[in-house]
GROMACS .gro file of C-alpha atoms in nm:
model
  187
    1MET     CA    1  -0.487   5.405   0.348
    2SER     CA    2  -0.115   5.361   0.280
    3THR     CA    3  -0.092   5.131   0.584
    4LEU     CA    4  -0.365   4.911   0.436
    5LYS     CA    5  -0.183   4.895   0.102
    6ILE     CA    6   0.141   4.799   0.274
    7LEU     CA    7  -0.038   4.531   0.477
    8ILE     CA    8  -0.203   4.383   0.166
    9LEU     CA    9   0.127   4.390  -0.023
   10PHE     CA   10   0.300   4.222   0.272
   11CYS     CA   11   0.038   3.944   0.290
   12LEU     CA   12   0.050   3.881  -0.084
   13SER     CA   13   0.428   3.847  -0.082
   14PHE     CA   14   0.414   3.510   0.102
   15LYS     CA   15   0.386   3.195  -0.102
   16THR     CA   16   0.121   2.951   0.005
   17TYR     CA   17   0.231   2.590   0.023
   18ALA     CA   18  -0.025   2.314   0.040
   19GLN     CA   19   0.075   1.954   0.086
   20LEU     CA   20  -0.058   1.724  -0.186
   21THR     CA   21  -0.269   1.427  -0.084
   22ALA     CA   22  -0.190   1.078  -0.212
   23PHE     CA   23  -0.488   1.105  -0.450
   24PRO     CA   24  -0.790   1.338  -0.452
   25GLU     CA   25  -1.013   1.120  -0.229
   26ALA     CA   26  -0.740   1.041   0.029
   27GLN     CA   27  -0.838   1.104   0.390
   28GLY     CA   28  -0.701   1.046   0.737
   29PHE     CA   29  -0.352   1.019   0.882
   30GLY     CA   30  -0.206   0.847   0.574
   31ALA     CA   31  -0.356   1.092   0.325
   32PHE     CA   32  -0.024   1.265   0.263
   33ALA     CA   33   0.170   0.950   0.171
   34THR     CA   34   0.367   1.021  -0.145
   35GLY     CA   35   0.397   0.660  -0.259
   36GLY     CA   36   0.597   0.634  -0.580
   37ARG     CA   37   0.525   0.991  -0.691
   38GLY     CA   38   0.794   1.108  -0.932
   39GLY     CA   39   0.941   0.760  -0.969
   40SER     CA   40   0.947   0.508  -1.250
   41VAL     CA   41   0.630   0.344  -1.379
   42LEU     CA   42   0.658  -0.035  -1.382
   43LYS     CA   43   0.410  -0.262  -1.560
   44VAL     CA   44   0.302  -0.599  -1.428
   45THR     CA   45   0.260  -0.806  -1.742
   46THR     CA   46   0.239  -1.157  -1.595
   47LEU     CA   47   0.054  -1.334  -1.315
   48ALA     CA   48   0.365  -1.544  -1.245
   49ALA     CA   49   0.509  -1.535  -0.894
   50THR     CA   50   0.855  -1.423  -1.005
   51GLY     CA   51   1.045  -1.300  -1.308
   52VAL     CA   52   1.056  -0.981  -1.511
   53GLY     CA   53   0.710  -0.829  -1.537
   54SER     CA   54   0.580  -0.994  -1.218
   55LEU     CA   55   0.441  -0.806  -0.918
   56SER     CA   56   0.728  -0.938  -0.706
   57TRP     CA   57   0.982  -0.807  -0.958
   58ALA     CA   58   0.817  -0.463  -0.967
   59VAL     CA   59   0.795  -0.432  -0.587
   60ASN     CA   60   1.166  -0.513  -0.551
   61GLN     CA   61   1.294  -0.252  -0.797
   62PRO     CA   62   1.502   0.029  -0.641
   63GLY     CA   63   1.382   0.383  -0.595
   64ALA     CA   64   1.037   0.536  -0.610
   65ARG     CA   65   0.800   0.331  -0.824
   66ILE     CA   66   0.442   0.327  -0.943
   67ILE     CA   67   0.319  -0.021  -1.027
   68VAL     CA   68   0.043  -0.059  -1.287
   69PHE     CA   69  -0.114  -0.373  -1.430
   70ASP     CA   70  -0.158  -0.493  -1.788
   71VAL     CA   71  -0.310  -0.820  -1.663
   72SER     CA   72  -0.587  -0.924  -1.428
   73GLY     CA   73  -0.634  -1.240  -1.228
   74ILE     CA   74  -0.479  -1.425  -0.936
   75ILE     CA   75  -0.116  -1.385  -0.831
   76THR     CA   76  -0.006  -1.658  -0.589
   77THR     CA   77   0.302  -1.547  -0.397
   78ASP     CA   78   0.407  -1.365  -0.081
   79ILE     CA   79   0.503  -1.002  -0.143
   80GLU     CA   80   0.751  -0.833   0.089
   81ILE     CA   81   0.797  -0.461   0.030
   82PRO     CA   82   1.173  -0.408   0.090
   83HIS     CA   83   1.166  -0.027   0.086
   84GLY     CA   84   0.908   0.246   0.062
   85ASP     CA   85   0.814   0.508  -0.195
   86ILE     CA   86   0.578   0.270  -0.373
   87THR     CA   87   0.232   0.294  -0.527
   88ILE     CA   88   0.053  -0.026  -0.623
   89ALA     CA   89  -0.231   0.089  -0.849
   90GLY     CA   90  -0.461  -0.212  -0.866
   91GLN     CA   91  -0.730  -0.001  -1.034
   92THR     CA   92  -0.523  -0.009  -1.354
   93ALA     CA   93  -0.580  -0.385  -1.397
   94PRO     CA   94  -0.828  -0.470  -1.671
   95GLY     CA   95  -1.136  -0.681  -1.612
   96ALA     CA   96  -1.183  -0.832  -1.268
   97GLY     CA   97  -0.869  -0.680  -1.116
   98ILE     CA   98  -0.595  -0.841  -0.908
   99THR     CA   99  -0.619  -1.094  -0.625
  100LEU     CA  100  -0.303  -1.166  -0.429
  101VAL     CA  101  -0.308  -1.510  -0.266
  102GLY     CA  102  -0.023  -1.462  -0.024
  103HIS     CA  103   0.097  -1.231   0.249
  104LEU     CA  104   0.169  -0.862   0.191
  105THR     CA  105   0.441  -0.752   0.435
  106THR     CA  106   0.721  -0.507   0.498
  107GLN     CA  107   1.061  -0.619   0.623
  108PHE     CA  108   1.066  -0.665   0.999
  109GLY     CA  109   1.246  -0.381   1.172
  110VAL     CA  110   1.314  -0.185   0.851
  111GLU     CA  111   1.142   0.153   0.840
  112THR     CA  112   0.933   0.154   0.524
  113ASN     CA  113   0.775   0.488   0.436
  114ASN     CA  114   0.522   0.617   0.184
  115ILE     CA  115   0.313   0.323   0.068
  116ILE     CA  116  -0.005   0.361  -0.139
  117ILE     CA  117  -0.201   0.046  -0.222
  118ARG     CA  118  -0.531   0.071  -0.407
  119HIS     CA  119  -0.791  -0.168  -0.547
  120LEU     CA  120  -0.636  -0.500  -0.447
  121ARG     CA  121  -0.784  -0.821  -0.303
  122ILE     CA  122  -0.562  -1.011  -0.059
  123ARG     CA  123  -0.614  -1.364   0.073
  124PRO     CA  124  -0.355  -1.549   0.279
  125PRO     CA  125  -0.256  -1.896   0.157
  126ASN     CA  126  -0.303  -2.209   0.363
  127PRO     CA  127  -0.078  -2.223   0.674
  128ASN     CA  128   0.254  -2.401   0.631
  129ALA     CA  129   0.593  -2.423   0.798
  130GLN     CA  130   0.700  -2.084   0.662
  131TRP     CA  131   0.387  -1.908   0.791
  132PRO     CA  132   0.263  -2.078   1.108
  133PRO     CA  133  -0.104  -2.022   1.205
  134ASN     CA  134  -0.026  -1.744   1.455
  135GLN     CA  135   0.142  -1.537   1.180
  136HIS     CA  136  -0.120  -1.587   0.916
  137ASP     CA  137  -0.247  -1.231   0.869
  138SER     CA  138  -0.310  -1.103   0.517
  139ILE     CA  139  -0.121  -0.774   0.566
  140GLN     CA  140   0.160  -0.720   0.818
  141PHE     CA  141   0.342  -0.387   0.821
  142SER     CA  142   0.622  -0.337   1.074
  143SER     CA  143   0.794  -0.002   1.139
  144ALA     CA  144   0.606   0.154   0.849
  145ASN     CA  145   0.458   0.502   0.822
  146ASN     CA  146   0.271   0.723   0.578
  147ILE     CA  147   0.055   0.444   0.441
  148ILE     CA  148  -0.283   0.455   0.271
  149LEU     CA  149  -0.479   0.142   0.179
  150ASP     CA  150  -0.776   0.230  -0.039
  151HIS     CA  151  -1.044   0.002  -0.182
  152ILE     CA  152  -0.875  -0.315  -0.065
  153ASP     CA  153  -1.057  -0.639   0.012
  154VAL     CA  154  -0.886  -0.845   0.282
  155SER     CA  155  -1.018  -1.163   0.439
  156HIS     CA  156  -0.942  -1.498   0.601
  157GLY     CA  157  -0.643  -1.387   0.808
  158ALA     CA  158  -0.564  -1.567   1.134
  159ASP     CA  159  -0.669  -1.352   1.427
  160GLU     CA  160  -0.638  -1.025   1.235
  161ASN     CA  161  -0.657  -0.956   0.867
  162ILE     CA  162  -0.433  -0.650   0.893
  163ASP     CA  163  -0.152  -0.611   1.146
  164MET     CA  164   0.032  -0.279   1.187
  165TRP     CA  165   0.290  -0.279   1.465
  166ASP     CA  166   0.638  -0.187   1.589
  167GLY     CA  167   0.589   0.188   1.564
  168ALA     CA  168   0.380   0.196   1.248
  169HIS     CA  169   0.201   0.532   1.225
  170HIS     CA  170   0.023   0.777   0.993
  171ILE     CA  171  -0.192   0.505   0.840
  172THR     CA  172  -0.529   0.524   0.664
  173ILE     CA  173  -0.744   0.229   0.563
  174GLN     CA  174  -1.040   0.367   0.370
  175TRP     CA  175  -1.325   0.238   0.157
  176SER     CA  176  -1.216  -0.120   0.217
  177ASN     CA  177  -1.372  -0.454   0.302
  178ILE     CA  178  -1.203  -0.632   0.592
  179SER     CA  179  -1.391  -0.952   0.663
  180PHE     CA  180  -1.394  -1.310   0.787
  181PRO     CA  181  -1.094  -1.327   1.019
  182ILE     CA  182  -1.044  -1.685   1.129
  183TYR     CA  183  -0.973  -1.737   1.499
  184ASP     CA  184  -0.816  -2.083   1.469
  185VAL     CA  185  -0.673  -2.103   1.119
  186ALA     CA  186  -0.493  -2.433   1.191
  187ASN     CA  187  -0.828  -2.611   1.231
   0.00000   0.00000   0.00000
């Protein structure tokens, strides 16, 4: 009997640690992305491509950040995520939500960790000299890990709508619509 008490006491003395998921419904390899957890909350207050209060401004702020929206509509610009620890919470936009007409990318060759993107529509713009037809995907993440894309709607990319490469790993794309890739976007 005393052995049983000692065994129970021994087992109860260990703390149990459970890793938090990105959000309650998160699943898959990217489910444990931390995004901007614990960082500053930044509000997108304009649909303009640049300037204080724009999505581009919020994405480029240093440190961990959670981006929320006070506006809804179409934002026409390319967004490059320069460093990780970011949550883009599209579900906070009022009304019809947010559509990004542009490319969503990470910096080539820069390891970008812990990205959470939810409730966003992404459409690439028309091809031009900056983005030739063979690089016309809606989302391109290079060297990125711990990523979860949830409830995104991506379409009309060149040969792929979403391109994860150069060692990208621990990625989940869930509850999303990925449609209408265009084989020959130049024509």
